[in-house]
CSV table of C-alpha atoms in Angstrom, one decimal:
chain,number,residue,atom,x,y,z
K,570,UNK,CA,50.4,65.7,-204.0
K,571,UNK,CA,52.8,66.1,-206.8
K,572,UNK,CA,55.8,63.7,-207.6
K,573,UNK,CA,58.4,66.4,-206.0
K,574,UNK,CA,56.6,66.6,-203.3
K,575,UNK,CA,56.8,63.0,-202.7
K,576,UNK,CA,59.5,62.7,-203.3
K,577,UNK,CA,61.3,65.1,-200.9
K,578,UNK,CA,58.7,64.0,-198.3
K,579,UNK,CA,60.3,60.8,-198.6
K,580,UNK,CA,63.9,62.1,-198.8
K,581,UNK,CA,62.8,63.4,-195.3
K,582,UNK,CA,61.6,60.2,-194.2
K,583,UNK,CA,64.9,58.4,-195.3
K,584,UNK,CA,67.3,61.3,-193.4
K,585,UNK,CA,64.9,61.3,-190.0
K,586,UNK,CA,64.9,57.8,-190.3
K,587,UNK,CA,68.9,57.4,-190.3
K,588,UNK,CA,69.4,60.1,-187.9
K,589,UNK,CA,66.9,57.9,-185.3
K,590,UNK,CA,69.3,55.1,-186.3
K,591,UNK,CA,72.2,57.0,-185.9
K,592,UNK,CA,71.0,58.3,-182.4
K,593,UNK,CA,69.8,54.4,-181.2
K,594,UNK,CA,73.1,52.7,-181.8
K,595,UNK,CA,75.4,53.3,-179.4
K,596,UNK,CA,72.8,52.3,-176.5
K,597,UNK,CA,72.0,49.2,-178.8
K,598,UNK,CA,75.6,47.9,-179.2
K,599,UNK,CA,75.9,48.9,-175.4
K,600,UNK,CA,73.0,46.8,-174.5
K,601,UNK,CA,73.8,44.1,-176.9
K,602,UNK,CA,77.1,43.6,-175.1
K,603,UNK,CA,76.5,43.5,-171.7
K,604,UNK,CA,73.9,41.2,-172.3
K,605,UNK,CA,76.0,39.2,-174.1
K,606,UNK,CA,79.6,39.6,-172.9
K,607,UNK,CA,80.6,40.5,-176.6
K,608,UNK,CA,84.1,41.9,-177.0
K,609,UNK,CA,84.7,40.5,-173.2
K,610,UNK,CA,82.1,43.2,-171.7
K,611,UNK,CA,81.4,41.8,-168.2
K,612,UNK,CA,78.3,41.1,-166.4
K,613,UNK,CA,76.9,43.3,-163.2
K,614,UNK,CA,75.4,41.8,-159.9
K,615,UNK,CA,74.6,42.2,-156.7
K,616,UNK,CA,75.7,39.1,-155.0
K,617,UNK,CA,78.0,35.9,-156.0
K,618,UNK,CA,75.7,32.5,-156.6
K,619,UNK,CA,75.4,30.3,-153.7
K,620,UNK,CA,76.9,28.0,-155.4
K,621,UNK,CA,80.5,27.8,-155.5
K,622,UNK,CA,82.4,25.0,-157.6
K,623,UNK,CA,86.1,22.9,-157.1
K,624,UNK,CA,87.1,23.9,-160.7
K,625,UNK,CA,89.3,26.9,-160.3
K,626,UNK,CA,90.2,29.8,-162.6
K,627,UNK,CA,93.2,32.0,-162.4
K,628,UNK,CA,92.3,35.7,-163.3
K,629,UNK,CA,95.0,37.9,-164.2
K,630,UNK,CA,95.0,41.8,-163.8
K,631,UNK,CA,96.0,43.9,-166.5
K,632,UNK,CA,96.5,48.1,-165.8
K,633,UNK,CA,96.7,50.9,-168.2
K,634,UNK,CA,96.3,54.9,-168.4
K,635,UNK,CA,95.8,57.3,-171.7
K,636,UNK,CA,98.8,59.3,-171.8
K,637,UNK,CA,97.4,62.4,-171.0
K,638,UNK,CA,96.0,61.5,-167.5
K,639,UNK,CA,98.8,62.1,-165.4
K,640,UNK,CA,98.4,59.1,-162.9
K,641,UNK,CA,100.6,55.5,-162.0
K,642,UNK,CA,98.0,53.0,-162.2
K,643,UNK,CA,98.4,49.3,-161.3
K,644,UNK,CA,96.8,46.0,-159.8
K,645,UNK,CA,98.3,45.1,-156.5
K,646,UNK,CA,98.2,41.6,-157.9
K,647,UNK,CA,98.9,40.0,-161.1
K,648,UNK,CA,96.7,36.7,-160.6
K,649,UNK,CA,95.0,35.3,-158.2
K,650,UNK,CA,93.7,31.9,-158.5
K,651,UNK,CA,89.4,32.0,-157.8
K,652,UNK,CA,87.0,29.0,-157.3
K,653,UNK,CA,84.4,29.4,-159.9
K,654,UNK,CA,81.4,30.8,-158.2
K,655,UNK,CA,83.8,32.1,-155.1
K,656,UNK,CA,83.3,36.1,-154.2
K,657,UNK,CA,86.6,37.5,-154.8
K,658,UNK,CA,88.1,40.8,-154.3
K,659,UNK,CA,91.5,42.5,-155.9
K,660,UNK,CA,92.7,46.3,-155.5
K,661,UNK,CA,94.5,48.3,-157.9
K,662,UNK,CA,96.3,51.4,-157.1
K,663,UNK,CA,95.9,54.9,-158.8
K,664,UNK,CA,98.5,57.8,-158.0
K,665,UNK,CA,97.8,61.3,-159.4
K,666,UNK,CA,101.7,62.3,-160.7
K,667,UNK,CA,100.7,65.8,-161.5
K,668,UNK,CA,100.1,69.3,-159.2
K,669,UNK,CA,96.6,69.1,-160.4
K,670,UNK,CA,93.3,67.7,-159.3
K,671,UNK,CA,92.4,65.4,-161.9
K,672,UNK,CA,89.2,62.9,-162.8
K,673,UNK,CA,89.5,59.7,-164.4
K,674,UNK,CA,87.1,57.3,-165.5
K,675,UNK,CA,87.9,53.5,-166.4
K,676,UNK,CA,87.0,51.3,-169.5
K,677,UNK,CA,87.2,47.8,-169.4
K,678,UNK,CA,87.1,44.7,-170.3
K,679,UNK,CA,87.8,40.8,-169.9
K,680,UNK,CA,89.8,38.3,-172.5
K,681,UNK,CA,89.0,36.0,-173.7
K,682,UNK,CA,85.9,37.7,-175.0
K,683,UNK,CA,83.8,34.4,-174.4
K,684,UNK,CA,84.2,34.8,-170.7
K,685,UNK,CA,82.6,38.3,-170.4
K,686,UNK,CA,79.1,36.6,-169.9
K,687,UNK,CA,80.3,35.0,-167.3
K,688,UNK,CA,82.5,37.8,-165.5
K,689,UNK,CA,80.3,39.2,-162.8
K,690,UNK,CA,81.4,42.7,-160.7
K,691,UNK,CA,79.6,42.9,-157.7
K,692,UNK,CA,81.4,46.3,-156.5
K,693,UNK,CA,84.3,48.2,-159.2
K,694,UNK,CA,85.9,51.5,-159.0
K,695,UNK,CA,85.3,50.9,-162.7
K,696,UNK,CA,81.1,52.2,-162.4
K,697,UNK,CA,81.8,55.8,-161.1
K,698,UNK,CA,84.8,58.4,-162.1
K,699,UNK,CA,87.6,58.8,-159.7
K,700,UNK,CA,88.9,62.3,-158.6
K,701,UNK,CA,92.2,62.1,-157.5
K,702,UNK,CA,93.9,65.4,-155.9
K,703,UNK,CA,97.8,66.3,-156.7
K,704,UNK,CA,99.9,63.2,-155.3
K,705,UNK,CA,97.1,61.7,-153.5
K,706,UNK,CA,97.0,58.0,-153.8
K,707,UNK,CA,94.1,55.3,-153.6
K,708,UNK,CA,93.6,51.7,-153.5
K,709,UNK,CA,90.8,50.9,-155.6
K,710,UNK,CA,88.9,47.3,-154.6
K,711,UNK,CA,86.7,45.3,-158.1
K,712,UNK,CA,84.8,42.1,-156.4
K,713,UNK,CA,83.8,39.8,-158.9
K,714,UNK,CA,82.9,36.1,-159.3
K,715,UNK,CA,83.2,33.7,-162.2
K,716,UNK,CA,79.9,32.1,-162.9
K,717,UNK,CA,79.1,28.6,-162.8
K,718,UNK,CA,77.3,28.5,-165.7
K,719,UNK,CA,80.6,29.1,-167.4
K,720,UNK,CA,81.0,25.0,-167.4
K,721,UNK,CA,77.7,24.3,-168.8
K,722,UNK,CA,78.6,26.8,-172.2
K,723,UNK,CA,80.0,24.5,-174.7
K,724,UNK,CA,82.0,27.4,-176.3
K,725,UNK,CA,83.6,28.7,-173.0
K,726,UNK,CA,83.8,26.0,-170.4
K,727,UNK,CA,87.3,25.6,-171.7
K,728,UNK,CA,88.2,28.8,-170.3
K,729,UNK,CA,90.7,28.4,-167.3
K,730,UNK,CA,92.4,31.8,-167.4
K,731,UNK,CA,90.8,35.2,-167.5
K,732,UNK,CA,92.3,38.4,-167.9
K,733,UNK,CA,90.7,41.7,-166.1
K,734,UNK,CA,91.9,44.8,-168.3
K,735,UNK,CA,91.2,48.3,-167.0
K,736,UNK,CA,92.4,51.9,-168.9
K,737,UNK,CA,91.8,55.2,-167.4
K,738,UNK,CA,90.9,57.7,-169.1
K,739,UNK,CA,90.5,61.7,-167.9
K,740,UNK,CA,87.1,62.7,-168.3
K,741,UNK,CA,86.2,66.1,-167.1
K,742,UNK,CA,84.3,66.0,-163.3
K,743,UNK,CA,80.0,65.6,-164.0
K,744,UNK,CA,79.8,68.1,-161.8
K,745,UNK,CA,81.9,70.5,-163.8
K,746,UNK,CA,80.2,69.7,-167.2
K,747,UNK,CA,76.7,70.8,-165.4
K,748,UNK,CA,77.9,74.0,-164.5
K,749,UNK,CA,79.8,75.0,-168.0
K,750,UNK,CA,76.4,73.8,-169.8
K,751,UNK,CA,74.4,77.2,-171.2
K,752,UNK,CA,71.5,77.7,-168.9
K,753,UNK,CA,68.0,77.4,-170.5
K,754,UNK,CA,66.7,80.7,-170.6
K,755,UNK,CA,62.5,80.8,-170.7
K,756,UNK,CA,61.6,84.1,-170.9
């Protein structure tokens, strides 16, 4: 094999091997946070720990919409004051403003950033997109618990309040990106 050819076999290599890189990060840096709460990404369970302590955090609630989407959007409380450990449950409303059906999906995330590993959602409006109809209006329930284990993390067990921060953003329906895809063709 000649030099060139080595050489542009391994200026192949380098570009696949970026590309790969390229393609892997986003699920990376999405794995690395949720498992570690990094930039206040919270946690996902099923159920709240049996264990539920005296120490008690207040959580505040924090709404906000792109401009574009069209819709009111608010927590029915500001704070509410949870037991560490205790199975909790807020609601936030949504209101589409417009004379068009339109789909929104949240982003979120907790502050300070040291308590995402340790703010669990049980059930949030937050894991599926919302499809709101002109003027309809919706209360939207997120149950969450603080973890114990919060206490125990030398970094974070000074943490006494915790603010929940959703945006909505539109996204276009899942349904409706399916059927504008190109159909394969196998002839």
């Amino acid at each position: 094999m000649s030099r060139e050819s080595r050489t542009a076999l391994s200026l192949v290599g380098v570009v696949l091997t970026m590309g790969a890189l390229a393609w892997a990060a986003v699920p990376f840096y999405n794995w690395f946070c949720s498992v570690t709460g990094f930039g206040g990404t919270t946690q996902v369970s099923t159920a709240a720990p049996d264990e539920v302590l005296e120490e008690v955090v207040r959580v505040r609630f924090d709404a906000n919409v792109d401009e574009d989407l069209g819709w009111t959007f608010r927590p029915m409380q500001t704070r509410m004051d949870v037991q560490i450990g205790e199975n909790a449950m807020a609601y936030y409303e949504a209101v589409n403003t417009t004379d068009e059906t339109i789909t929104g999906t949240a982003s979120y995330n907790v502050a300070p950033e040291v308590a995402g590993y340790y703010f669990s959602k049980i059930q949030c409006f937050c894991f599926t997109e919302q499809t709101l109809k002109p003027g309809e209006r919706v209360e939207m329930p997120v149950n969450f618990y603080v973890d114990p284990e919060l206490l125990e993390d030398r970094d974070a067990s000074w943490v006494r309040d915790i603010t929940l921060s959703y945006t909505f953003h539109r996204t276009e329906p899942k349904q409706a990106v399916l059927d504008a895809a190109p159909a394969n063709n196998v002839n």
